[in-house]
Amino acid sequence: SAVISQKPSRDICQRGTSLTIQCQVDSQVTMMFWYRQQPGQSLTLIATANQGSEATYESGFVIDKFPISRPNLTFSTLTVSNMSPEDSSIYLCSVEDPGVPGELFFGEGSRLTVL
Amino acid sequence: QKEVEQNSGPLSVPEGAIASLNCTYSDRGSQSFFWYRQYSGKSPELIMFIYSNGDKEDGRFTAQLNKASQYVSLLIRDSQPSDSATYLCAVPCRGDKIIFGKGTRLHILP
C-alpha cells in the first residue's frame, strides 16, 4: 500500500485567485493521478502526472487552467488557476499499486470552495 | 454511451439482506474491474477487484463478472449499517486510465 499526504485539506478562496495543492507519497511511483470530485458526483480524471515529462490531460482539462508539476517520484502539485465558483470541488491525488494494476490509493483530498 | 455506468440510487436494503450493485462498461478490451467504497467525506478505498468471468468471493462481498455482457456486479451479503456508503465501479479504459462510474449510494436500513 501507499500513504499519500495532501495539503491543504481544505481552503476557501476568492474568485480569480489560484491555489496549489501538494501531494506527497511515501514511496517512489511512476505515475500520479489527479482527480476531481464535484459535490454529489463521481471522480473525474483531470490528468496523469509523469516524472520527467509533461502531464497528460483528459478531455475538458487544459494545462493553463490546471498546471501540474512532478519534480520527483514522490511528489506532485496541482494548481487550480483563475478560480471560479465552478471549481469548487474535492481534488484527489492518487497512485497505482504496482502489484495490482488498476488499484488506486488516494490521498485525503483537498476540499476547495471558491466564493 | 458512457464508459462506466451505474445506477446512482439511493438503494435501500434492510439490515441482514443482500445488497446488489450493478455496473456496465463500454470498452470490450477492459480486462480488470474494481469496486471502491466511499464513505461520506472520505476518500475511496478498494474493496474488490475481479479479472475473470464468474464470481469472486471475499468475506461478505462477491464480485461477479460477465465480459460478454460487459457487466460487473457486487453483492454484499448480511448487509450491515456500516456498509452504508457510495460504491464506485472502476474500469481501466484506453490503456492505463482508470475511469469511475457515478457510484451507487447504498443505505442499509437498521
Short mmCIF file of C-alpha atoms in Angstrom, two decimals:
data_model
loop_
_atom_site.label_atom_id
_atom_site.label_comp_id
_atom_site.label_asym_id
_atom_site.label_seq_id
_atom_site.Cartn_x
_atom_site.Cartn_y
_atom_site.Cartn_z
CA SER A 1 0.00 0.00 0.00
CA ALA A 2 0.98 3.65 -0.24
CA VAL A 3 0.46 6.51 2.18
CA ILE A 4 -0.43 9.75 0.46
CA SER A 5 -0.46 13.13 2.15
CA GLN A 6 -2.27 16.04 0.58
CA LYS A 7 -2.39 19.62 1.62
CA PRO A 8 -4.23 21.80 2.13
CA SER A 9 -7.08 19.60 3.32
CA ARG A 10 -9.48 22.43 2.67
CA ASP A 11 -9.44 26.05 1.66
CA ILE A 12 -11.79 28.87 0.85
CA CYS A 13 -10.61 31.07 -1.98
CA GLN A 14 -11.69 34.18 -3.78
CA ARG A 15 -12.71 34.18 -7.42
CA GLY A 16 -9.81 34.90 -9.75
CA THR A 17 -7.08 33.62 -7.45
CA SER A 18 -5.03 30.43 -7.78
CA LEU A 19 -4.38 27.60 -5.35
CA THR A 20 -1.69 24.94 -5.41
CA ILE A 21 -2.37 21.53 -3.92
CA GLN A 22 0.55 19.38 -2.85
CA CYS A 23 0.70 15.59 -2.87
CA GLN A 24 3.44 13.58 -1.15
CA VAL A 25 3.75 9.79 -1.42
CA ASP A 26 5.76 7.62 0.95
CA SER A 27 7.26 5.57 -1.89
CA GLN A 28 8.51 6.18 -5.40
CA VAL A 29 5.83 5.84 -8.06
CA THR A 30 5.90 6.22 -11.81
CA MET A 31 2.54 7.85 -12.32
CA MET A 32 0.42 10.04 -10.12
CA PHE A 33 -3.18 10.82 -10.94
CA TRP A 34 -5.23 13.90 -10.15
CA TYR A 35 -8.99 13.51 -9.86
CA ARG A 36 -11.78 15.96 -9.22
CA GLN A 37 -14.96 15.07 -7.36
CA GLN A 38 -17.67 17.68 -7.57
CA PRO A 39 -20.43 17.67 -4.96
CA GLY A 40 -22.55 14.54 -5.24
CA GLN A 41 -20.60 13.33 -8.26
CA SER A 42 -18.08 10.63 -9.02
CA LEU A 43 -14.41 11.02 -9.69
CA THR A 44 -13.27 12.63 -12.93
CA LEU A 45 -9.68 12.20 -14.03
CA ILE A 46 -8.01 15.56 -14.63
CA ALA A 47 -4.54 14.43 -15.65
CA THR A 48 -1.76 11.91 -15.21
CA ALA A 49 1.50 13.29 -13.87
CA ASN A 50 4.67 11.59 -15.04
CA GLN A 51 8.09 12.37 -13.65
CA GLY A 52 10.33 13.94 -16.25
CA SER A 53 7.65 14.74 -18.79
CA GLU A 54 4.62 16.93 -19.18
CA ALA A 55 1.39 15.81 -17.64
CA THR A 56 -1.24 14.15 -19.82
CA TYR A 57 -4.58 15.92 -19.59
CA GLU A 58 -8.01 14.45 -20.11
CA SER A 59 -10.58 15.95 -22.42
CA GLY A 60 -12.00 19.12 -20.93
CA PHE A 61 -8.94 19.93 -18.83
CA VAL A 62 -6.09 22.14 -20.01
CA ILE A 63 -2.64 22.93 -18.73
CA ASP A 64 -3.29 26.67 -18.44
CA LYS A 65 -6.13 26.05 -16.01
CA PHE A 66 -4.62 23.09 -14.13
CA PRO A 67 -0.82 23.26 -14.34
CA ILE A 68 0.87 20.25 -12.79
CA SER A 69 4.39 19.74 -11.56
CA ARG A 70 6.14 16.43 -10.96
CA PRO A 71 9.68 17.22 -9.82
CA ASN A 72 10.46 13.73 -8.49
CA LEU A 73 9.00 10.27 -7.99
CA THR A 74 7.31 11.04 -4.66
CA PHE A 75 5.81 14.50 -5.12
CA SER A 76 3.39 16.37 -7.35
CA THR A 77 1.43 19.59 -7.30
CA LEU A 78 -1.80 20.63 -8.99
CA THR A 79 -2.62 24.30 -9.35
CA VAL A 80 -6.17 25.48 -9.94
CA SER A 81 -5.75 28.80 -11.73
CA ASN A 82 -8.03 31.80 -12.03
CA MET A 83 -10.65 30.08 -9.93
CA SER A 84 -14.39 30.46 -10.32
CA PRO A 85 -17.20 29.04 -8.16
CA GLU A 86 -17.48 26.15 -10.66
CA ASP A 87 -14.06 24.97 -9.48
CA SER A 88 -15.45 24.27 -6.02
CA SER A 89 -14.76 20.61 -5.60
CA ILE A 90 -12.67 17.98 -3.88
CA TYR A 91 -9.36 17.36 -5.59
CA LEU A 92 -7.78 13.97 -5.02
CA CYS A 93 -4.28 12.76 -5.65
CA SER A 94 -3.82 9.05 -6.26
CA VAL A 95 -1.22 6.46 -7.15
CA GLU A 96 -1.50 2.98 -8.53
CA ASP A 97 -0.44 -0.17 -6.69
CA PRO A 98 2.42 -1.60 -8.82
CA GLY A 99 1.42 -5.09 -7.71
CA VAL A 100 -2.23 -4.69 -8.70
CA PRO A 101 -2.56 -2.53 -11.81
CA GLY A 102 -5.80 -0.62 -11.52
CA GLU A 103 -5.83 -0.49 -7.74
CA LEU A 104 -5.57 3.12 -6.66
CA PHE A 105 -4.62 4.61 -3.33
CA PHE A 106 -5.97 8.07 -2.62
CA GLY A 107 -4.90 11.00 -0.56
CA GLU A 108 -7.35 12.51 1.90
CA GLY A 109 -8.44 15.04 -0.67
CA SER A 110 -8.39 18.83 -0.79
CA ARG A 111 -11.81 20.44 -0.44
CA LEU A 112 -11.83 23.71 -2.30
CA THR A 113 -14.57 26.33 -2.01
CA VAL A 114 -14.47 29.32 -4.32
CA LEU A 115 -16.54 32.34 -3.39
CA GLN B 1 -22.62 5.70 -24.23
CA LYS B 2 -20.70 6.49 -21.06
CA GLU B 3 -17.64 4.39 -20.40
CA VAL B 4 -18.77 3.16 -16.99
CA GLU B 5 -22.41 3.32 -15.92
CA GLN B 6 -24.05 2.74 -12.57
CA ASN B 7 -27.45 3.41 -11.12
CA SER B 8 -26.96 6.33 -8.75
CA GLY B 9 -29.58 5.11 -6.27
CA PRO B 10 -30.11 5.51 -3.42
CA LEU B 11 -30.52 1.80 -2.93
CA SER B 12 -32.15 0.96 0.39
CA VAL B 13 -31.67 -2.54 1.77
CA PRO B 14 -32.81 -3.94 5.13
CA GLU B 15 -30.10 -4.96 7.54
CA GLY B 16 -29.18 -8.62 7.04
CA ALA B 17 -30.40 -8.74 3.43
CA ILE B 18 -28.31 -8.96 0.26
CA ALA B 19 -27.39 -5.71 -1.47
CA SER B 20 -26.84 -5.98 -5.23
CA LEU B 21 -24.91 -3.26 -7.06
CA ASN B 22 -24.53 -3.23 -10.82
CA CYS B 23 -22.17 -1.69 -13.34
CA THR B 24 -21.85 -1.79 -17.13
CA TYR B 25 -18.86 -0.70 -19.19
CA SER B 26 -18.29 0.12 -22.83
CA ASP B 27 -14.67 -0.86 -23.53
CA ARG B 28 -14.67 -4.52 -24.62
CA GLY B 29 -10.91 -4.57 -24.20
CA SER B 30 -11.07 -3.94 -20.46
CA GLN B 31 -9.52 -6.78 -18.52
CA SER B 32 -9.90 -5.79 -14.89
CA PHE B 33 -12.69 -4.34 -12.81
CA PHE B 34 -12.70 -2.70 -9.43
CA TRP B 35 -15.19 -1.83 -6.73
CA TYR B 36 -14.41 1.04 -4.39
CA ARG B 37 -16.32 2.11 -1.31
CA GLN B 38 -16.52 5.76 -0.33
CA TYR B 39 -17.90 6.90 2.96
CA SER B 40 -19.25 10.42 3.12
CA GLY B 41 -16.42 12.92 3.44
CA LYS B 42 -13.75 10.28 2.91
CA SER B 43 -11.63 9.10 0.01
CA PRO B 44 -12.47 5.95 -1.93
CA GLU B 45 -10.96 2.66 -0.82
CA LEU B 46 -10.71 -0.56 -2.80
CA ILE B 47 -12.84 -3.45 -1.61
CA MET B 48 -12.78 -5.92 -4.53
CA PHE B 49 -11.29 -6.48 -7.93
CA ILE B 50 -12.01 -9.17 -10.49
CA TYR B 51 -10.30 -10.23 -13.71
CA SER B 52 -12.02 -13.43 -14.80
CA ASN B 53 -15.56 -14.24 -15.80
CA GLY B 54 -17.60 -15.66 -12.96
CA ASP B 55 -17.69 -14.98 -9.26
CA LYS B 56 -15.04 -13.93 -6.79
CA GLU B 57 -15.83 -14.06 -3.10
CA ASP B 58 -14.16 -12.22 -0.24
CA GLY B 59 -15.96 -12.48 3.07
CA ARG B 60 -19.42 -10.96 2.73
CA PHE B 61 -18.56 -9.50 -0.68
CA THR B 62 -18.92 -11.25 -4.04
CA ALA B 63 -17.93 -9.68 -7.34
CA GLN B 64 -19.49 -11.09 -10.49
CA LEU B 65 -18.17 -10.50 -14.00
CA ASN B 66 -19.74 -11.22 -17.37
CA LYS B 67 -17.45 -9.95 -20.10
CA ALA B 68 -19.79 -10.99 -22.91
CA SER B 69 -22.49 -8.74 -21.47
CA GLN B 70 -19.95 -6.12 -20.29
CA TYR B 71 -21.45 -6.30 -16.86
CA VAL B 72 -19.94 -6.44 -13.40
CA SER B 73 -21.78 -6.57 -10.10
CA LEU B 74 -21.09 -6.53 -6.39
CA LEU B 75 -23.15 -8.47 -3.89
CA ILE B 76 -22.99 -7.71 -0.18
CA ARG B 77 -24.41 -10.48 2.00
CA ASP B 78 -25.73 -9.94 5.50
CA SER B 79 -25.75 -6.18 4.97
CA GLN B 80 -24.73 -4.09 7.95
CA PRO B 81 -25.38 -0.41 8.70
CA SER B 82 -21.63 0.10 8.32
CA ASP B 83 -22.00 -0.88 4.66
CA SER B 84 -23.93 2.34 4.03
CA ALA B 85 -21.72 4.24 1.61
CA THR B 86 -21.32 5.06 -2.06
CA TYR B 87 -19.95 2.21 -4.14
CA LEU B 88 -17.92 3.13 -7.19
CA CYS B 89 -17.25 0.82 -10.11
CA ALA B 90 -13.90 1.49 -11.81
CA VAL B 91 -12.54 0.16 -15.08
CA PRO B 92 -9.17 0.81 -16.72
CA CYS B 93 -10.05 2.13 -20.15
CA ARG B 94 -7.94 3.32 -23.04
CA GLY B 95 -4.77 1.95 -21.56
CA ASP B 96 -3.87 2.99 -18.06
CA LYS B 97 -6.66 5.48 -17.39
CA ILE B 98 -8.97 4.33 -14.66
CA ILE B 99 -12.50 5.54 -15.22
CA PHE B 100 -15.04 5.62 -12.43
CA GLY B 101 -18.78 5.26 -12.65
CA LYS B 102 -21.00 7.79 -10.92
CA GLY B 103 -21.40 5.50 -7.95
CA THR B 104 -24.41 3.94 -6.24
CA ARG B 105 -25.45 5.24 -2.85
CA LEU B 106 -26.31 2.32 -0.60
CA HIS B 107 -28.35 2.77 2.55
CA ILE B 108 -28.72 -0.14 4.95
CA LEU B 109 -31.88 0.17 7.00
CA PRO B 110 -31.45 -0.92 10.65
#
